[in-house]
XYZ file of C-alpha atoms in Angstrom:
367
model
C -11.748 24.022 -21.495
C -11.625 20.840 -21.799
C -12.526 18.678 -19.137
C -9.942 17.391 -16.620
C -8.959 13.563 -17.200
C -10.981 10.846 -15.635
C -9.439 8.275 -13.384
C -10.967 5.178 -12.329
C -9.606 4.113 -8.777
C -10.848 0.953 -7.030
C -10.919 0.425 -3.427
C -10.930 3.613 -2.937
C -12.822 3.406 0.683
C -9.732 1.903 2.355
C -6.921 3.569 3.820
C -4.455 3.819 0.805
C -7.795 4.205 -1.495
C -9.251 6.808 0.038
C -6.208 8.845 0.611
C -4.897 8.457 -3.292
C -8.561 9.270 -4.379
C -8.259 12.454 -2.544
C -4.785 13.204 -3.616
C -5.501 12.843 -7.152
C -8.590 15.124 -6.637
C -6.036 17.732 -5.349
C -4.066 17.210 -8.656
C -7.248 18.493 -10.745
C -8.119 14.998 -11.981
C -11.294 13.933 -11.734
C -12.156 11.086 -10.173
C -14.681 7.797 -10.432
C -14.413 5.907 -7.344
C -15.185 2.270 -7.367
C -16.697 0.307 -4.096
C -18.599 -2.970 -3.552
C -21.451 -1.109 -1.674
C -23.647 2.053 -0.804
C -22.407 2.573 2.432
C -18.949 3.180 1.504
C -20.118 5.777 -1.026
C -21.583 7.093 2.068
C -18.672 7.414 4.238
C -16.314 9.029 1.185
C -18.748 11.726 0.301
C -18.795 12.770 4.403
C -15.017 12.663 4.229
C -13.814 16.531 4.591
C -11.106 15.667 1.522
C -13.797 14.821 -0.755
C -17.011 16.088 -0.045
C -16.223 19.487 -1.778
C -15.389 17.778 -5.126
C -19.342 16.033 -5.228
C -21.141 19.059 -6.253
C -19.317 20.003 -9.213
C -19.418 16.293 -10.004
C -15.469 16.196 -10.180
C -16.096 13.175 -7.885
C -18.666 10.401 -9.061
C -18.853 6.737 -7.975
C -19.427 3.626 -9.303
C -20.737 0.186 -7.270
C -18.732 -3.453 -8.779
C -19.909 -5.800 -6.054
C -17.784 -8.424 -7.091
C -14.645 -7.379 -9.266
C -13.545 -11.520 -10.017
C -16.188 -11.662 -12.449
C -15.599 -10.959 -16.309
C -16.136 -7.488 -17.491
C -16.627 -6.244 -13.805
C -14.955 -3.030 -14.465
C -16.538 -2.060 -18.120
C -19.040 -0.009 -17.420
C -17.251 2.073 -14.784
C -14.576 2.678 -16.995
C -16.051 4.103 -19.846
C -14.580 7.815 -20.809
C -11.659 7.310 -18.160
C -8.404 8.203 -19.434
C -6.706 6.152 -16.219
C -7.412 3.263 -13.726
C -5.612 3.160 -10.726
C -6.215 -0.436 -8.915
C -5.657 -0.269 -5.643
C -8.780 -3.049 -4.619
C -7.224 -6.292 -2.685
C -8.150 -8.712 -0.332
C -6.191 -8.080 2.642
C -4.508 -10.478 5.279
C -7.044 -9.821 7.799
C -9.822 -11.474 5.378
C -10.362 -15.099 5.578
C -10.062 -17.675 3.139
C -8.233 -18.046 -0.494
C -6.383 -14.304 -1.146
C -4.752 -15.644 -4.209
C -7.815 -16.219 -6.706
C -8.851 -13.171 -5.487
C -6.256 -10.867 -6.630
C -5.361 -12.704 -9.397
C -8.820 -12.402 -10.542
C -9.148 -8.435 -10.042
C -5.801 -7.537 -11.794
C -7.283 -9.918 -14.679
C -10.513 -8.260 -14.921
C -8.350 -4.621 -14.798
C -6.434 -5.777 -17.633
C -9.490 -6.895 -19.484
C -11.446 -3.643 -18.738
C -8.085 -1.544 -20.201
C -7.800 -3.651 -23.460
C -11.730 -3.185 -23.963
C -11.823 0.510 -23.309
C -9.826 2.632 -25.999
C -9.794 5.526 -23.949
C -7.261 4.343 -21.402
C -3.807 5.418 -21.149
C -2.447 4.054 -18.121
C -2.984 1.756 -15.495
C -1.484 2.051 -12.072
C -1.277 -1.131 -9.880
C -0.709 -1.026 -6.290
C 1.422 -3.936 -5.341
C 3.659 -4.284 -2.467
C 6.897 -5.246 -1.048
C 5.244 -8.329 -0.489
C 4.851 -8.685 -4.332
C 8.550 -9.157 -4.401
C 9.988 -11.227 -1.534
C 8.700 -14.560 -0.422
C 6.893 -14.664 2.911
C 9.607 -16.451 4.541
C 11.868 -13.559 4.107
C 9.216 -12.420 7.575
C 11.386 -14.278 9.722
C 15.001 -13.826 11.348
C 15.740 -17.686 10.378
C 15.605 -16.689 6.538
C 18.997 -17.054 5.011
C 19.390 -13.463 3.614
C 18.370 -12.105 7.177
C 21.074 -14.341 8.867
C 23.406 -13.104 6.584
C 22.468 -9.333 6.619
C 22.421 -10.062 10.807
C 26.541 -11.401 10.432
C 27.354 -8.676 8.879
C 27.338 -9.874 5.302
C 24.641 -7.651 3.938
C 26.993 -7.406 0.787
C 25.704 -11.296 -0.057
C 22.358 -10.516 0.060
C 20.735 -8.864 -3.390
C 19.467 -5.605 -2.880
C 15.332 -5.692 -3.265
C 14.232 -3.762 -6.176
C 11.156 -2.674 -8.334
C 12.173 -5.402 -10.747
C 12.659 -8.069 -8.448
C 10.504 -10.947 -8.907
C 9.513 -14.276 -6.616
C 7.896 -17.109 -8.660
C 4.127 -17.869 -7.858
C 4.167 -19.786 -4.780
C 2.378 -23.485 -4.222
C -1.211 -23.113 -2.627
C -1.718 -22.712 1.073
C -4.435 -23.791 2.859
C -6.873 -21.322 3.376
C -6.357 -21.352 7.128
C -2.613 -20.497 6.623
C -1.242 -17.284 8.470
C -2.960 -14.202 7.138
C 0.364 -12.417 6.380
C 1.513 -15.773 4.403
C -1.835 -15.751 2.711
C -1.682 -11.755 1.940
C 1.818 -12.418 0.770
C 1.308 -14.880 -1.521
C -1.795 -13.091 -3.289
C 0.408 -10.027 -3.779
C 2.928 -12.246 -5.437
C 0.836 -13.606 -7.819
C -0.743 -11.069 -8.679
C 1.780 -8.858 -9.582
C 3.340 -12.214 -11.572
C -0.289 -11.940 -13.646
C 0.947 -8.362 -14.799
C 4.362 -9.288 -15.806
C 3.279 -12.299 -17.998
C 0.576 -10.028 -19.573
C 3.440 -7.354 -20.594
C 5.468 -9.878 -21.612
C 3.197 -10.624 -24.577
C 3.532 -9.015 -28.199
C -0.182 -7.996 -27.601
C 0.806 -5.294 -24.671
C 3.552 -4.239 -26.757
C 1.157 -2.917 -29.454
C -1.328 -1.874 -26.727
C -2.994 1.199 -26.485
C -1.913 1.893 -22.658
C 0.775 1.494 -20.496
C 1.560 0.106 -16.606
C 3.278 1.029 -13.832
C 3.475 -1.103 -10.441
C 3.571 1.175 -7.508
C 5.425 -1.328 -4.220
C 4.758 0.064 -0.775
C 6.065 -1.030 2.146
C 3.966 -0.938 5.224
C 2.073 2.490 4.805
C 2.051 4.752 7.772
C -0.085 7.805 8.099
C -3.271 9.811 9.076
C -6.209 7.615 8.202
C -9.320 10.407 7.676
C -12.006 7.599 7.797
C -11.023 6.292 11.056
C -13.587 7.818 13.600
C -11.683 7.087 16.828
C -8.603 5.028 18.729
C -10.536 1.503 18.098
C -10.105 2.119 14.241
C -7.275 3.374 14.425
C -4.976 0.259 13.874
C -6.650 -1.750 11.545
C -4.584 -1.800 8.724
C -0.662 -1.003 8.216
C -0.651 1.221 11.042
C -1.101 -1.576 13.173
C 2.900 -1.954 13.414
C 2.780 0.898 16.003
C 0.239 -0.513 17.737
C 2.860 -1.443 20.713
C 3.323 1.994 21.328
C -0.342 2.187 23.132
C -0.654 -1.517 24.258
C 0.311 -5.051 24.223
C 0.182 -5.896 20.452
C 2.196 -8.337 18.587
C 2.334 -9.694 15.492
C 2.320 -13.335 16.712
C -1.055 -13.976 15.328
C -0.649 -13.148 11.742
C 2.544 -15.300 11.485
C 1.127 -18.375 13.283
C 3.295 -18.292 16.387
C 2.612 -18.512 19.803
C 0.769 -15.472 21.401
C 3.460 -14.714 23.919
C 5.948 -14.057 21.532
C 7.065 -10.754 19.924
C 8.831 -11.258 16.444
C 9.950 -9.112 14.652
C 9.570 -7.126 11.700
C 11.009 -6.767 8.293
C 12.131 -3.095 8.144
C 10.049 -1.901 5.422
C 8.475 1.527 5.797
C 6.897 4.640 3.919
C 5.121 7.412 4.646
C 1.150 7.764 3.333
C 1.753 10.558 1.768
C 4.503 9.241 -0.590
C 2.543 6.733 -1.310
C -0.422 8.966 -2.485
C 2.046 11.475 -4.327
C 3.828 8.398 -6.079
C 0.224 7.275 -7.295
C -0.804 10.442 -8.995
C 2.771 10.940 -10.359
C 2.705 7.697 -12.155
C -0.353 8.808 -13.896
C 1.755 11.437 -15.755
C 3.010 9.571 -18.744
C 5.365 12.630 -19.755
C 6.908 12.253 -16.463
C 7.387 8.116 -16.756
C 7.235 7.454 -20.307
C 7.914 3.758 -20.068
C 5.659 1.212 -21.389
C 6.081 -0.657 -18.039
C 7.400 0.135 -14.795
C 7.895 -0.685 -11.353
C 8.819 1.619 -8.139
C 9.662 0.148 -4.685
C 8.974 2.538 -2.021
C 10.772 2.170 1.505
C 12.344 4.537 3.525
C 15.651 4.987 5.191
C 17.563 3.013 2.397
C 18.891 0.562 2.138
C 18.353 -1.164 5.349
C 15.205 0.530 6.355
C 14.799 2.288 9.845
C 15.251 0.762 13.377
C 11.603 0.146 14.074
C 11.979 0.715 17.977
C 13.342 3.856 17.171
C 10.066 4.803 17.376
C 10.129 5.486 21.366
C 12.545 8.278 20.892
C 10.460 10.059 18.340
C 7.553 9.746 20.227
C 9.652 11.154 23.744
C 10.981 13.973 21.690
C 7.816 14.959 19.534
C 5.410 14.086 22.807
C 6.644 14.757 25.508
C 4.083 15.873 27.471
C 1.657 13.071 26.558
C 4.299 10.553 27.716
C 4.523 12.483 30.908
C 0.812 12.040 31.328
C 0.777 8.281 30.767
C -1.268 8.510 27.358
C 2.056 7.011 25.396
C 2.585 3.846 27.800
C 5.173 2.162 25.257
C 3.495 -1.369 26.345
C 4.761 -3.606 23.968
C 7.811 -3.843 21.340
C 8.728 -4.567 17.368
C 12.078 -5.152 16.927
C 13.919 -5.158 13.416
C 14.854 -7.022 10.905
C 17.096 -5.264 8.591
C 16.256 -5.109 4.857
C 18.446 -4.151 1.667
C 16.589 -2.194 -0.787
C 17.268 0.343 -3.419
C 14.860 3.123 -4.222
C 16.622 4.690 -6.274
C 14.694 4.959 -9.151
C 11.379 6.344 -7.003
C 13.066 8.739 -5.474
C 14.898 9.978 -8.709
C 12.832 9.608 -11.682
C 8.929 9.175 -10.242
C 8.898 11.540 -6.946
C 11.919 13.537 -7.423
C 13.005 13.806 -4.041
C 13.591 11.641 -1.260
C 11.050 9.392 0.704
C 9.837 11.054 4.113
C 12.046 8.990 6.896
C 10.603 6.943 9.592
C 10.592 9.795 12.203
C 8.032 11.617 9.999
C 5.941 8.648 9.635
C 5.905 8.064 13.325
C 5.711 12.037 14.211
C 2.288 12.271 11.846
C 1.171 9.093 12.787
C 0.818 9.228 16.500
C -0.228 12.705 16.188
C -3.116 11.987 14.310
C -3.655 9.103 16.828
C -3.819 10.650 19.696
C -6.373 13.617 18.810
C -8.933 10.811 18.069
C -11.933 9.998 20.158
C -11.303 7.011 22.752
C -14.570 5.343 20.932
């Protein structure tokens, strides 16, 4: 029997990366997981969703300490049929994120061009790739229009929406701002590449997956202290006095609202794995937006009612104190192609995201 196709997955020890790695293995792909250091391999190898694949050789590893150097992925990609590029600097990282994100995407494109076995690249983009940072504030004109009942005047956010690469900002700018600009620039680099005649005649296709705030159990988190370091942080207000203000350079005593763009981790995993299927998605270049509760997104404070319903005993025992709050900035988006063409089903609602994430959190050790 021929062996299963080999997928190169970058960022495999991250929240989304590890989950996609596990999903690809479960779907019978072989995976070569790319990480920056040996410690990450040690962590992944102990994961209950991955450890059983080591002895068979279905899961192997490659260390790429710096993905911004030319040819960084060339050796790791040998014999691979697909690449899922998830690695990207987060808003919690210091300094210039734009250069790193752009260089990472360029490196993947160079590797695919140099590796004739590659059939498809799947890039993990974001809703941040297709809207400006200013959209996260109530004062943004589109938000004002939606709030005043004029949502029809606001063009729906779709996977084909694009924003010009933003002017440079200080390395000390708010984390969300630097992250947002990096995702815009990285996606625009891919767009530019696909517009060139060279790509139209190339041996590989490209898919962008654009999730909102991804919520769900993080298998590699060992305790409650590690649980809210990634995008699950937007549920931290249920358990403590959490605010997004530091990420937006606002006064610490403010509780800014959040643009309502959330998605279940399981849907993000499924989207990445199904995007590898060139028969299911035959396009040369296509993007898919992943946000639940279309078209406006959920009311984020509905998490209170969801938790009271699903975890009534824990609430009664004071284990979920509802210390903070997180108000909503309604969005306006269209995810029809993701639900119909890619997934083949509706995205899981916010209720499932909250239930599964909080249920997982409650079973973690305190430290």
